[in-house]
């Protein structure tokens, strides 16, 4: 805990994420075009935009998972390669094979592999930490379950626990609310708020515009280009939504300029 | 052969040094290919084994053509190099064209194997028939295995297994969630190359005994069988190694005892028969058990529907003692066929009573159960 506080204070002056001039292309078709973005420390930020707007690609290019055509990404002021220990990633649930022969507990322990180093095996200390993380997401009674025997929401919470156990400062989550039950949605939101109260930064690819003002305090709207990025109460308005979604916004943002 | 003392033949076999050599060697190759096959299977790369083993054939022929050697070490080095070259081709094709993995694997398999067969035919036409023995690499031959071969097999096998044990958690992580492994800083690409090298190694070990054509089955079959019996990755790898070893040893010994029985097909037949049996009856995943569980569940749901039907009828008439005919129950049940059988079973369970022939009411127990079911369905909807 102490070292984690120190870690935080050392990073105080730098924004959590700084993206400049980021361009990503698949087969010469631009998916992200010249995106600039700054995520301050300690916010819950949603990335929203229509399907195919490049939300997941933005997340993956920040994490170095897709080749970048141009641009730069800084995590707490330094390139990702030097800051990986501060970063934690919750992939889309559909990105892995849930029939894999492993248990919920073992998946969470995977979050500790890097700290453990090469060759060394996880032991009772790792199991205890992983159980604590499972407890946090309300999944400790499912620790020994094979992962295919969990519901979608439970699988999502296992993924979240794996990220929590890394004890990172910056979290990236790809559609964590996709197809989950109400219990899971509440559990995830609870944890997001707790992370924020601990001064951590969370970036979430989000689909549901309705819940943006309730769940998040910061938002980025993209559609290949960056449309807007800032506090929800300032930039989550009809003008920006129309710019991002075209005429397809089926939903009108209520007045929320107050309290900003 | 049959009848007159199989037991004696078997006893002879077990005490024969040749067969002990053959059995040990084949068990080792089965264990190694079974263990590494698990990773190929879990990474959905079963076809890779097929491509690598077929691609190895021209390597064997070329080494012989260029050096004239017929030692296992020389030929198998050529095989491994050719198999690896085939894998590089596959990756290059996937990277530079729009063809997908399967197409690239199929292409490399066919081209390399075709080239290998051409070289073998060419060698056969040469005088002196010096190629004699090379064609055993097609279907494998265990009987001619020497002590040196087994020593070689064991050494390479131990190295391969040791590397798996050393990088166990890394291999499992990149197999389960490649992107996550990359975000926490693992050199995923290099680990994948290492895993592929190990797979090529395991396949090469088996070429002499099982042959290039069927070796891929030794990668897939023990792993597929093992997956049925456990839900933990380390047990799966252990079981696959065990199944592979048993298939390898028993197949090789059988083919050495029976004249003209080719080794590769015998081993593969044993391994795949066990894989098939495991798919049908193995653990909770077995298809037979799945089918039975579904039947039991269907029957339970149909019986519940009858109870709820009777309950609704009683409510509609406001008279619990009034009996209802099968026809009325059938009209309310989503499973119209078999209502009579269900009523009889429910009667045995004490859920319903037959007031007069063909006229049914709920018992006290049945009414409570039906009420409970109705409330439960209301809660969830």
Coordinates of C-alpha atoms in Angstrom, one line a residue:
Chain A
X1 CA 0.0 0.0 0.0
X2 CA 2.8 2.4 1.0
X3 CA 4.8 1.7 -2.1
X4 CA 1.8 2.2 -4.2
X5 CA 1.1 5.6 -2.6
X6 CA 4.7 6.5 -3.3
X7 CA 4.3 5.3 -6.9
X8 CA 1.3 7.6 -7.2
X9 CA 2.9 10.7 -5.9
X10 CA 6.0 10.3 -8.1
X11 CA 3.7 10.3 -11.1
X12 CA 1.6 13.2 -9.9
X13 CA 2.6 15.8 -12.5
X14 CA 2.0 13.7 -15.6
X15 CA -1.3 12.8 -17.2
X16 CA -2.2 9.1 -17.1
X17 CA -2.4 8.9 -20.9
X18 CA -1.2 11.3 -23.6
X19 CA -1.9 10.3 -27.1
X20 CA -0.6 12.5 -29.9
X21 CA -1.2 12.4 -33.7
X22 CA -2.2 8.7 -33.5
X23 CA -3.1 7.1 -36.9
X24 CA -3.9 3.5 -37.4
X25 CA -4.8 1.8 -40.7
X26 CA -5.8 -1.7 -41.8
X27 CA -5.0 -2.4 -45.4
X28 CA -4.6 1.4 -46.1
X29 CA -8.0 2.2 -44.7
X30 CA -7.7 4.6 -41.8
X31 CA -9.3 3.3 -38.6
X32 CA -8.0 6.1 -36.4
X33 CA -7.0 9.4 -38.0
X34 CA -4.7 11.9 -36.2
X35 CA -6.1 11.4 -32.7
X36 CA -5.0 13.6 -29.9
X37 CA -6.1 12.7 -26.4
X38 CA -5.2 13.5 -22.8
X39 CA -6.5 11.5 -19.9
X40 CA -5.8 13.2 -16.5
X41 CA -5.1 11.1 -13.5
X42 CA -7.9 9.8 -11.3
X43 CA -10.8 9.9 -13.8
X44 CA -13.2 7.3 -15.0
X45 CA -13.2 7.9 -18.7
X46 CA -15.6 6.3 -21.3
X47 CA -14.6 6.0 -24.9
X48 CA -17.8 6.2 -27.0
X49 CA -18.6 6.2 -30.7
X50 CA -20.6 4.3 -33.2
X51 CA -19.7 0.8 -34.4
X52 CA -16.5 0.8 -36.4
X53 CA -15.5 4.1 -35.0
X54 CA -12.2 2.7 -33.7
X55 CA -12.9 2.5 -30.0
X56 CA -11.3 -0.9 -29.5
X57 CA -8.5 0.0 -31.9
X58 CA -7.8 3.1 -29.9
X59 CA -7.5 1.0 -26.7
X60 CA -5.4 -1.6 -28.4
X61 CA -3.0 0.9 -30.0
X62 CA -2.5 2.6 -26.6
X63 CA -1.6 -0.8 -25.3
X64 CA 0.7 -1.6 -28.2
X65 CA -1.4 -4.5 -29.5
X66 CA -1.9 -3.1 -33.0
X67 CA 0.7 -1.6 -35.2
X68 CA 0.5 2.2 -35.3
X69 CA 1.1 4.0 -38.6
X70 CA 2.0 7.3 -36.9
X71 CA 1.8 9.0 -33.5
X72 CA 3.0 8.7 -30.0
X73 CA 1.6 7.3 -26.7
X74 CA 2.9 8.3 -23.3
X75 CA 1.8 6.6 -20.1
X76 CA 2.5 8.8 -17.1
X77 CA 5.0 10.7 -19.2
X78 CA 7.0 7.7 -20.6
X79 CA 6.6 5.2 -23.4
X80 CA 4.5 2.1 -22.5
X81 CA 7.5 -0.3 -22.6
X82 CA 8.8 1.4 -19.4
X83 CA 5.4 1.6 -17.7
X84 CA 3.8 -1.8 -18.3
X85 CA 3.8 -2.6 -14.6
X86 CA 1.5 0.4 -14.0
X87 CA -1.0 -0.7 -16.7
X88 CA -3.7 -3.4 -16.5
X89 CA -6.0 -4.6 -19.3
X90 CA -9.4 -6.2 -19.3
X91 CA -10.0 -7.6 -22.8
X92 CA -13.4 -8.1 -24.3
X93 CA -14.9 -11.3 -22.9
X94 CA -15.3 -12.8 -26.4
X95 CA -11.6 -12.5 -27.1
X96 CA -10.7 -15.8 -25.4
X97 CA -11.9 -19.4 -25.5
X98 CA -13.8 -20.0 -22.3
X99 CA -13.7 -23.7 -22.8
X100 CA -10.0 -23.6 -21.9
X101 CA -9.2 -26.2 -19.2
X102 CA -8.6 -23.8 -16.3
X103 CA -10.4 -22.5 -13.2
X104 CA -11.5 -19.0 -12.2
X105 CA -8.7 -18.9 -9.6
X106 CA -6.0 -19.8 -12.1
X107 CA -7.2 -17.1 -14.5
X108 CA -6.9 -14.5 -11.8
X109 CA -3.4 -15.8 -10.8
X110 CA -2.3 -15.1 -14.4
X111 CA -2.5 -11.5 -13.4
X112 CA 0.5 -12.1 -11.1
X113 CA 2.7 -14.0 -13.5
X114 CA 4.7 -11.0 -14.6
X115 CA 5.5 -10.0 -11.0
X116 CA 6.4 -13.6 -10.3
X117 CA 9.0 -13.5 -13.1
X118 CA 10.2 -16.3 -15.4
X119 CA 10.1 -19.9 -14.4
X120 CA 8.9 -19.4 -10.8
X121 CA 5.6 -21.1 -10.0
X122 CA 2.7 -19.4 -8.3
X123 CA 2.4 -20.5 -4.6
X124 CA 0.1 -19.9 -1.6
X125 CA 0.9 -16.2 -1.6
X126 CA -0.4 -15.8 -5.1
X127 CA -3.4 -17.9 -4.4
X128 CA -4.2 -15.7 -1.4
X129 CA -3.9 -12.5 -3.4
X130 CA -6.0 -14.0 -6.2
X131 CA -8.7 -15.1 -3.7
X132 CA -8.8 -11.5 -2.3
X133 CA -9.4 -10.1 -5.8
X134 CA -12.1 -12.7 -6.4
X135 CA -13.7 -11.7 -3.1
X136 CA -13.6 -8.1 -4.3
X137 CA -15.7 -8.9 -7.4
X138 CA -18.0 -11.2 -5.4
X139 CA -16.7 -14.4 -7.0
X140 CA -14.8 -16.2 -4.3
X141 CA -17.3 -19.0 -4.1
X142 CA -16.6 -19.8 -7.8
X143 CA -12.8 -19.9 -7.5
X144 CA -12.6 -23.7 -8.3
X145 CA -15.1 -23.6 -11.1
X146 CA -13.9 -24.4 -14.6
X147 CA -14.4 -21.1 -16.5
X148 CA -16.9 -22.4 -19.1
X149 CA -19.3 -23.2 -16.2
X150 CA -19.5 -19.5 -15.3
X151 CA -22.2 -17.1 -16.7
X152 CA -21.1 -14.3 -19.0
X153 CA -21.2 -11.8 -16.2
X154 CA -19.2 -14.1 -13.9
X155 CA -16.6 -14.5 -16.6
X156 CA -16.4 -10.7 -16.9
X157 CA -15.8 -10.4 -13.2
X158 CA -13.1 -13.0 -13.3
X159 CA -11.4 -10.9 -16.0
X160 CA -11.8 -7.8 -13.8
X161 CA -10.3 -9.7 -10.8
X162 CA -7.3 -10.6 -12.9
X163 CA -6.7 -7.0 -13.7
X164 CA -7.2 -5.9 -10.0
X165 CA -4.7 -8.4 -8.7
X166 CA -2.0 -6.7 -10.8
X167 CA -2.3 -3.6 -8.5
X168 CA -1.9 -1.2 -11.4
X169 CA -2.4 2.5 -11.6
X170 CA -4.1 2.7 -15.0
X171 CA -6.9 0.3 -16.2
X172 CA -8.1 -0.3 -19.7
X173 CA -11.4 -2.1 -20.1
X174 CA -12.9 -3.1 -23.4
X175 CA -16.7 -3.2 -23.2
X176 CA -16.9 -4.7 -19.6
X177 CA -20.7 -4.2 -19.5
X178 CA -21.3 -6.0 -22.8
X179 CA -24.0 -8.7 -22.2
X180 CA -23.7 -8.9 -18.5
X181 CA -26.4 -9.3 -15.8
X182 CA -27.5 -6.5 -13.5
X183 CA -25.5 -7.9 -10.6
X184 CA -22.3 -7.8 -12.5
X185 CA -23.0 -4.3 -13.9
X186 CA -23.4 -3.1 -10.3
X187 CA -20.3 -5.0 -9.1
X188 CA -18.2 -3.5 -11.9
X189 CA -19.4 0.0 -11.3
X190 CA -18.8 -0.3 -7.6
X191 CA -15.2 -1.4 -8.3
X192 CA -14.7 1.4 -10.8
X193 CA -15.7 4.0 -8.2
X194 CA -13.5 2.4 -5.6
X195 CA -10.5 2.5 -8.0
X196 CA -11.2 6.2 -8.6
X197 CA -11.3 6.9 -4.9
X198 CA -7.9 5.3 -4.6
X199 CA -6.6 7.8 -7.2
X200 CA -6.4 5.3 -10.0
X201 CA -7.4 6.0 -13.6
X202 CA -9.8 3.9 -15.6
X203 CA -10.4 4.0 -19.4
X204 CA -13.5 2.1 -20.6
X205 CA -14.7 1.4 -24.1
X206 CA -18.5 1.9 -23.5
X207 CA -21.5 1.2 -25.6
X208 CA -24.5 2.5 -23.7
X209 CA -24.8 6.3 -24.1
X210 CA -27.6 6.4 -21.5
X211 CA -25.3 5.4 -18.6
X212 CA -22.4 7.6 -19.5
X213 CA -23.3 10.6 -17.3
X214 CA -24.1 8.3 -14.4
X215 CA -21.0 6.0 -14.5
X216 CA -18.3 8.3 -15.8
X217 CA -16.8 11.7 -15.2
X218 CA -14.7 12.0 -18.3
X219 CA -15.6 11.0 -21.9
X220 CA -14.0 10.8 -25.3
X221 CA -16.2 10.7 -28.4
X222 CA -14.5 9.3 -31.5
X223 CA -15.5 8.4 -35.0
X224 CA -12.2 7.6 -36.7
X225 CA -11.2 11.2 -35.7
X226 CA -11.5 12.5 -32.2
X227 CA -14.7 14.4 -31.8
X228 CA -14.3 15.6 -28.3
X229 CA -12.5 14.8 -25.0
X230 CA -13.2 16.2 -21.6
X231 CA -15.4 16.2 -18.6
X232 CA -18.8 14.6 -19.2
X233 CA -20.7 17.7 -18.2
X234 CA -18.8 19.8 -20.7
X235 CA -18.4 17.7 -23.8
X236 CA -21.2 15.0 -23.6
X237 CA -23.7 17.2 -25.4
X238 CA -26.0 16.9 -28.5
X239 CA -23.6 18.8 -30.8
X240 CA -20.7 16.4 -30.1
X241 CA -23.0 13.3 -30.2
X242 CA -24.3 14.3 -33.6
X243 CA -20.8 14.9 -34.8
X244 CA -19.8 11.4 -33.7
X245 CA -23.0 9.4 -34.6
X246 CA -24.3 11.5 -37.5
X247 CA -28.0 11.7 -37.6
X248 CA -28.4 8.4 -35.7
X249 CA -28.5 9.7 -32.1
X250 CA -31.8 8.3 -30.9
X251 CA -31.3 9.9 -27.6
X252 CA -31.2 13.5 -26.5
X253 CA -28.9 14.5 -23.7
X254 CA -30.6 16.3 -20.9
X255 CA -29.3 19.6 -19.7
X256 CA -26.4 19.0 -17.5
X257 CA -24.3 22.1 -17.7
X258 CA -24.9 22.7 -14.1
X259 CA -22.5 21.5 -11.5
X260 CA -19.5 21.7 -13.8
Chain B
X1 CA -1.0 -67.2 -34.9
X2 CA -4.3 -66.9 -33.1
X3 CA -5.2 -69.6 -30.5
X4 CA -1.9 -71.3 -30.0
X5 CA -0.6 -69.4 -27.0
X6 CA -0.9 -65.6 -27.4
X7 CA 0.2 -65.6 -23.8
X8 CA 3.5 -67.2 -24.7
X9 CA 4.0 -64.8 -27.5
X10 CA 3.3 -61.9 -25.2
X11 CA 5.6 -63.3 -22.5
X12 CA 8.3 -63.7 -25.1
X13 CA 7.7 -60.2 -26.3
X14 CA 8.1 -58.7 -22.9
X15 CA 11.3 -60.4 -22.3
X16 CA 12.7 -59.7 -25.7
X17 CA 15.3 -57.0 -25.7
X18 CA 14.3 -55.8 -29.2
X19 CA 10.8 -55.3 -28.2
X20 CA 11.7 -53.6 -25.0
X21 CA 13.7 -51.2 -27.1
X22 CA 10.9 -50.7 -29.6
X23 CA 8.3 -50.3 -26.8
X24 CA 10.3 -47.8 -24.8
X25 CA 11.1 -45.7 -27.9
X26 CA 7.5 -45.6 -29.1
X27 CA 6.3 -44.8 -25.6
X28 CA 8.6 -41.8 -25.4
X29 CA 7.5 -40.4 -28.7
X30 CA 3.9 -40.9 -27.8
X31 CA 4.3 -39.1 -24.5
X32 CA 6.1 -36.1 -26.0
X33 CA 3.8 -35.7 -29.0
X34 CA 0.8 -36.1 -26.6
X35 CA 2.0 -33.4 -24.3
X36 CA 2.9 -30.9 -27.1
X37 CA -0.3 -31.8 -28.9
X38 CA -2.3 -30.3 -26.1
X39 CA -0.8 -26.9 -26.9
X40 CA -1.5 -27.3 -30.6
X41 CA -5.1 -28.4 -29.8
X42 CA -5.8 -25.5 -27.3
X43 CA -4.3 -23.0 -29.7
X44 CA -6.6 -24.4 -32.4
X45 CA -3.5 -25.3 -34.5
X46 CA -4.1 -29.0 -35.0
X47 CA -3.5 -28.6 -38.7
X48 CA 0.0 -27.3 -38.0
X49 CA 1.1 -30.8 -37.0
X50 CA -0.2 -32.2 -40.3
X51 CA 1.7 -29.6 -42.3
X52 CA 4.9 -30.0 -40.4
X53 CA 5.0 -33.8 -40.6
X54 CA 4.3 -33.8 -44.4
X55 CA 6.7 -31.0 -45.0
X56 CA 9.4 -33.1 -43.3
X57 CA 9.6 -35.7 -46.1
X58 CA 11.7 -33.8 -48.7
X59 CA 14.1 -33.0 -45.8
X60 CA 14.7 -36.7 -45.2
X61 CA 15.1 -37.4 -48.9
X62 CA 17.4 -34.5 -49.5
X63 CA 19.7 -35.3 -46.6
X64 CA 20.1 -38.8 -48.0
X65 CA 20.6 -37.6 -51.6
X66 CA 23.3 -35.1 -50.6
X67 CA 25.2 -37.0 -47.9
X68 CA 24.2 -40.7 -48.4
X69 CA 23.7 -41.1 -44.7
X70 CA 20.9 -43.3 -43.3
X71 CA 21.4 -42.6 -39.6
X72 CA 18.4 -41.4 -37.7
X73 CA 20.2 -38.4 -36.4
X74 CA 21.1 -37.2 -39.9
X75 CA 17.7 -37.9 -41.6
X76 CA 15.7 -36.5 -38.7
X77 CA 17.8 -33.3 -38.7
X78 CA 16.8 -32.9 -42.3
X79 CA 13.2 -33.6 -41.4
X80 CA 13.1 -31.0 -38.7
X81 CA 14.7 -28.4 -40.9
X82 CA 12.3 -29.0 -43.7
X83 CA 9.3 -29.0 -41.3
X84 CA 10.5 -25.7 -39.9
X85 CA 11.0 -24.3 -43.4
X86 CA 7.4 -25.3 -44.1
X87 CA 6.2 -23.4 -41.1
X88 CA 8.2 -20.3 -42.2
X89 CA 6.5 -20.5 -45.6
X90 CA 3.1 -20.7 -43.9
X91 CA 3.8 -17.6 -41.9
X92 CA 5.2 -15.7 -44.9
X93 CA 2.1 -16.6 -47.0
X94 CA -0.3 -15.5 -44.3
X95 CA 1.6 -12.2 -43.8
X96 CA 2.0 -11.2 -47.4
X97 CA -1.2 -12.5 -49.1
X98 CA -4.8 -12.5 -48.1
X99 CA -4.9 -16.3 -47.8
X100 CA -5.8 -17.5 -44.3
X101 CA -4.0 -20.0 -42.1
X102 CA -5.8 -23.1 -43.2
X103 CA -5.2 -22.4 -46.9
X104 CA -1.6 -21.6 -46.4
X105 CA -1.1 -24.8 -44.3
X106 CA -2.8 -26.9 -46.9
X107 CA -0.7 -25.4 -49.7
X108 CA 2.6 -25.9 -47.9
X109 CA 1.6 -29.5 -46.9
X110 CA 0.8 -30.4 -50.5
X111 CA 3.8 -28.8 -52.2
X112 CA 6.3 -30.1 -49.7
X113 CA 4.9 -33.6 -49.5
X114 CA 4.6 -33.8 -53.3
X115 CA 8.2 -32.7 -53.7
X116 CA 9.3 -35.3 -51.1
X117 CA 7.4 -38.1 -53.0
X118 CA 9.1 -37.0 -56.2
X119 CA 12.5 -37.2 -54.6
X120 CA 11.7 -40.7 -53.2
X121 CA 10.7 -41.9 -56.6
X122 CA 13.8 -40.4 -58.2
X123 CA 15.9 -42.2 -55.6
X124 CA 14.2 -45.5 -56.3
X125 CA 15.1 -45.3 -60.0
X126 CA 18.8 -45.0 -59.1
X127 CA 20.9 -48.2 -59.4
X128 CA 22.0 -50.1 -56.3
X129 CA 18.7 -49.6 -54.6
X130 CA 20.5 -47.7 -52.0
X131 CA 17.4 -45.8 -50.9
X132 CA 16.1 -49.0 -49.4
X133 CA 14.5 -48.0 -46.0
X134 CA 13.7 -44.4 -46.8
X135 CA 10.1 -45.3 -47.7
X136 CA 9.6 -46.6 -44.2
X137 CA 9.3 -43.0 -43.2
X138 CA 6.0 -42.9 -45.0
X139 CA 4.2 -45.2 -42.7
X140 CA 6.8 -45.7 -40.1
X141 CA 8.6 -48.8 -38.9
X142 CA 9.3 -49.7 -35.3
X143 CA 10.8 -53.1 -35.6
X144 CA 14.2 -51.9 -36.9
X145 CA 14.6 -49.4 -34.1
X146 CA 18.0 -49.6 -32.4
X147 CA 19.3 -48.8 -29.0
X148 CA 21.0 -45.7 -30.3
X149 CA 17.6 -44.5 -31.7
X150 CA 16.0 -44.9 -28.3
X151 CA 18.8 -43.0 -26.6
X152 CA 18.4 -40.2 -29.1
X153 CA 14.6 -40.2 -28.7
X154 CA 15.0 -40.1 -24.9
X155 CA 17.5 -37.2 -24.9
X156 CA 15.4 -35.0 -27.3
X157 CA 12.2 -36.0 -25.5
X158 CA 13.6 -35.0 -22.1
X159 CA 14.8 -31.7 -23.4
X160 CA 11.4 -30.9 -25.0
X161 CA 9.5 -31.9 -21.8
X162 CA 11.9 -29.9 -19.6
X163 CA 11.4 -26.8 -21.7
X164 CA 7.6 -27.2 -21.4
X165 CA 7.9 -27.5 -17.6
X166 CA 10.2 -24.5 -17.4
X167 CA 8.0 -22.1 -19.4
X168 CA 4.8 -23.8 -18.3
X169 CA 3.0 -20.7 -17.0
X170 CA 4.1 -18.5 -19.9
X171 CA 3.0 -21.1 -22.5
X172 CA -0.4 -21.5 -20.8
X173 CA -0.9 -17.7 -20.7
X174 CA -0.1 -17.1 -24.3
X175 CA -2.3 -20.0 -25.3
X176 CA -5.3 -18.8 -23.2
X177 CA -5.0 -15.0 -23.8
X178 CA -2.4 -13.9 -26.2
X179 CA -3.2 -10.2 -26.1
X180 CA -3.3 -10.0 -22.3
X181 CA 0.1 -11.7 -22.2
X182 CA 1.4 -9.1 -24.5
X183 CA 0.1 -6.2 -22.4
X184 CA 1.8 -7.4 -19.3
X185 CA 5.1 -7.4 -21.3
X186 CA 5.7 -11.0 -22.4
X187 CA 7.6 -11.4 -25.7
X188 CA 4.6 -13.3 -27.0
X189 CA 5.9 -13.8 -30.5
X190 CA 9.2 -15.3 -29.3
X191 CA 7.4 -17.6 -27.0
X192 CA 5.1 -18.7 -29.9
X193 CA 8.2 -19.5 -32.0
X194 CA 9.6 -21.5 -29.1
X195 CA 6.4 -23.5 -28.8
X196 CA 6.4 -24.1 -32.6
X197 CA 10.0 -25.3 -32.4
X198 CA 9.0 -27.7 -29.7
X199 CA 6.1 -29.0 -31.8
X200 CA 8.4 -29.5 -34.8
X201 CA 10.7 -31.4 -32.5
X202 CA 8.0 -33.7 -31.2
X203 CA 6.7 -34.4 -34.7
X204 CA 10.3 -35.2 -35.9
X205 CA 10.7 -37.7 -33.0
X206 CA 7.8 -39.7 -34.3
X207 CA 8.5 -39.7 -38.0
X208 CA 10.7 -42.8 -37.8
X209 CA 8.1 -44.9 -36.0
X210 CA 4.7 -43.4 -37.1
X211 CA 5.7 -41.9 -40.4
X212 CA 5.0 -38.6 -42.0
X213 CA 1.5 -39.3 -43.2
X214 CA -0.1 -40.2 -39.9
X215 CA 2.1 -38.4 -37.4
X216 CA -0.3 -35.5 -37.1
X217 CA -2.8 -37.9 -35.5
X218 CA -0.4 -38.5 -32.6
X219 CA -0.4 -34.7 -32.0
X220 CA -4.2 -34.5 -32.0
X221 CA -5.6 -37.8 -30.8
X222 CA -4.1 -38.1 -27.3
X223 CA -4.7 -34.4 -26.6
X224 CA -8.3 -34.6 -27.7
X225 CA -8.9 -37.7 -25.6
X226 CA -7.3 -36.1 -22.5
X227 CA -9.4 -32.9 -22.9
X228 CA -12.5 -35.1 -22.3
X229 CA -11.3 -36.4 -18.9
X230 CA -10.2 -33.2 -17.1
X231 CA -10.8 -29.5 -16.8
X232 CA -7.3 -28.6 -15.7
X233 CA -4.6 -27.9 -18.2
X234 CA -1.7 -29.6 -16.3
X235 CA -3.8 -32.8 -15.9
X236 CA -4.7 -32.6 -19.5
X237 CA -1.1 -32.5 -20.6
X238 CA -0.2 -35.3 -18.2
X239 CA -3.0 -37.5 -19.4
X240 CA -2.3 -36.8 -23.1
X241 CA 1.3 -37.9 -22.5
X242 CA 0.1 -41.1 -20.8
X243 CA -2.4 -41.9 -23.5
X244 CA 0.3 -41.2 -26.2
X245 CA 2.8 -43.4 -24.4
X246 CA 0.3 -46.3 -24.1
X247 CA -0.8 -46.0 -27.7
X248 CA 2.9 -45.7 -28.9
X249 CA 4.2 -48.7 -26.9
X250 CA 1.2 -51.0 -27.5
X251 CA 1.0 -50.2 -31.2
X252 CA 4.7 -50.6 -31.8
X253 CA 4.9 -54.0 -30.0
X254 CA 1.8 -55.3 -31.8
X255 CA 3.2 -54.4 -35.2
X256 CA 6.5 -56.0 -34.4
X257 CA 4.8 -59.2 -33.4
X258 CA 2.4 -59.5 -36.4
X259 CA 4.2 -59.8 -39.7
X260 CA 3.4 -57.1 -42.3
X261 CA 1.5 -54.9 -39.8
X262 CA 2.7 -51.3 -40.4
X263 CA 3.6 -49.5 -37.2
X264 CA 2.3 -46.0 -37.9
X265 CA -1.3 -47.1 -38.7
X266 CA -1.4 -49.5 -35.8
X267 CA -0.3 -46.8 -33.2
X268 CA -2.6 -44.2 -34.8
X269 CA -5.6 -46.7 -34.8
X270 CA -5.1 -47.3 -31.1
X271 CA -4.8 -43.6 -30.3
X272 CA -7.8 -42.5 -32.4
X273 CA -10.0 -45.3 -31.1
X274 CA -9.3 -44.2 -27.6
X275 CA -10.0 -40.5 -28.6
X276 CA -13.3 -41.5 -30.1
X277 CA -14.3 -43.5 -27.1
X278 CA -13.3 -40.6 -24.9
X279 CA -15.4 -38.2 -27.0
X280 CA -18.4 -40.5 -26.4
X281 CA -18.1 -41.4 -22.8
X282 CA -15.3 -39.3 -21.4
X283 CA -16.0 -37.3 -18.2
X284 CA -18.9 -34.8 -18.0
X285 CA -18.1 -33.8 -21.6
X286 CA -18.9 -37.2 -23.1
X287 CA -21.5 -37.0 -25.8
X288 CA -23.4 -39.9 -24.4
X289 CA -23.7 -38.4 -20.9
X290 CA -24.6 -35.0 -22.4
X291 CA -27.4 -36.7 -24.3
X292 CA -28.6 -38.6 -21.2
X293 CA -28.5 -35.4 -19.1
X294 CA -30.6 -33.6 -21.7
X295 CA -33.1 -36.4 -21.8
X296 CA -33.5 -36.4 -18.0
X297 CA -33.9 -32.6 -18.0
X298 CA -36.5 -32.8 -20.8
X299 CA -38.5 -35.4 -18.9
X300 CA -38.4 -33.3 -15.7
X301 CA -39.6 -30.2 -17.5
X302 CA -42.4 -32.1 -19.2
X303 CA -43.6 -33.5 -15.9
X304 CA -43.5 -30.0 -14.4
X305 CA -45.6 -28.8 -17.3
X306 CA -48.3 -31.4 -16.4
X307 CA -48.3 -30.4 -12.7
X308 CA -48.7 -26.7 -13.7
X309 CA -51.4 -27.6 -16.2
X310 CA -53.4 -29.4 -13.5
X311 CA -52.8 -26.6 -11.1
X312 CA -54.2 -24.0 -13.7
X313 CA -57.2 -26.2 -14.3
X314 CA -58.0 -26.4 -10.6
X315 CA -57.7 -22.7 -10.3
X316 CA -59.8 -22.1 -13.4
X317 CA -62.6 -24.3 -12.0
X318 CA -62.2 -23.2 -8.4
X319 CA -62.6 -26.8 -7.4
X320 CA -59.5 -28.8 -6.3
X321 CA -61.4 -32.1 -6.0
X322 CA -62.7 -32.0 -9.6
X323 CA -60.9 -34.5 -11.8
X324 CA -59.6 -33.7 -15.2
X325 CA -59.2 -35.8 -18.3
X326 CA -55.9 -36.5 -20.1
X327 CA -57.3 -34.6 -23.1
X328 CA -57.7 -31.4 -21.0
X329 CA -54.2 -31.8 -19.6
X330 CA -52.7 -32.4 -23.0
X331 CA -54.3 -29.2 -24.3
X332 CA -52.5 -27.2 -21.7
X333 CA -49.2 -29.0 -22.0
X334 CA -46.5 -27.9 -24.4
X335 CA -45.4 -31.5 -24.8
X336 CA -48.6 -33.2 -26.0
X337 CA -47.2 -36.7 -26.6
X338 CA -46.5 -38.9 -23.6
X339 CA -48.9 -37.2 -21.1
X340 CA -50.2 -40.6 -19.9
X341 CA -46.7 -41.9 -19.0
X342 CA -45.9 -38.7 -17.2
X343 CA -49.2 -38.9 -15.2
X344 CA -48.3 -42.4 -14.2
X345 CA -44.8 -41.4 -13.1
X346 CA -46.2 -38.5 -11.1
X347 CA -48.6 -40.8 -9.5
X348 CA -45.8 -43.0 -8.3
X349 CA -44.1 -39.9 -6.9
X350 CA -47.3 -39.1 -5.1
X351 CA -47.9 -35.8 -6.9
X352 CA -51.2 -36.7 -8.6
X353 CA -54.2 -38.9 -7.8
X354 CA -56.5 -40.8 -10.2
X355 CA -60.0 -40.2 -8.7
X356 CA -61.7 -42.4 -11.3
X357 CA -60.2 -44.1 -14.5
X358 CA -59.0 -41.3 -16.8
X359 CA -59.7 -38.5 -14.3
X360 CA -56.8 -36.8 -12.5
X361 CA -56.3 -34.3 -9.7
X362 CA -53.3 -32.9 -7.8
X363 CA -52.4 -34.4 -4.4
X364 CA -51.5 -32.1 -1.6
X365 CA -47.8 -32.6 -2.3
X366 CA -48.4 -32.0 -6.0
X367 CA -50.3 -28.8 -5.3
X368 CA -47.5 -27.4 -3.2
X369 CA -44.9 -28.3 -5.8
X370 CA -47.0 -26.7 -8.6
X371 CA -47.5 -23.6 -6.6
X372 CA -43.8 -23.4 -5.9
X373 CA -43.0 -23.8 -9.6
X374 CA -45.4 -21.1 -10.7
X375 CA -44.0 -18.7 -8.2
X376 CA -40.5 -19.5 -9.3
X377 CA -41.3 -18.9 -12.9
X378 CA -42.9 -15.6 -12.0
X379 CA -39.8 -14.5 -10.2
X380 CA -37.4 -15.2 -13.0
X381 CA -39.6 -13.6 -15.8

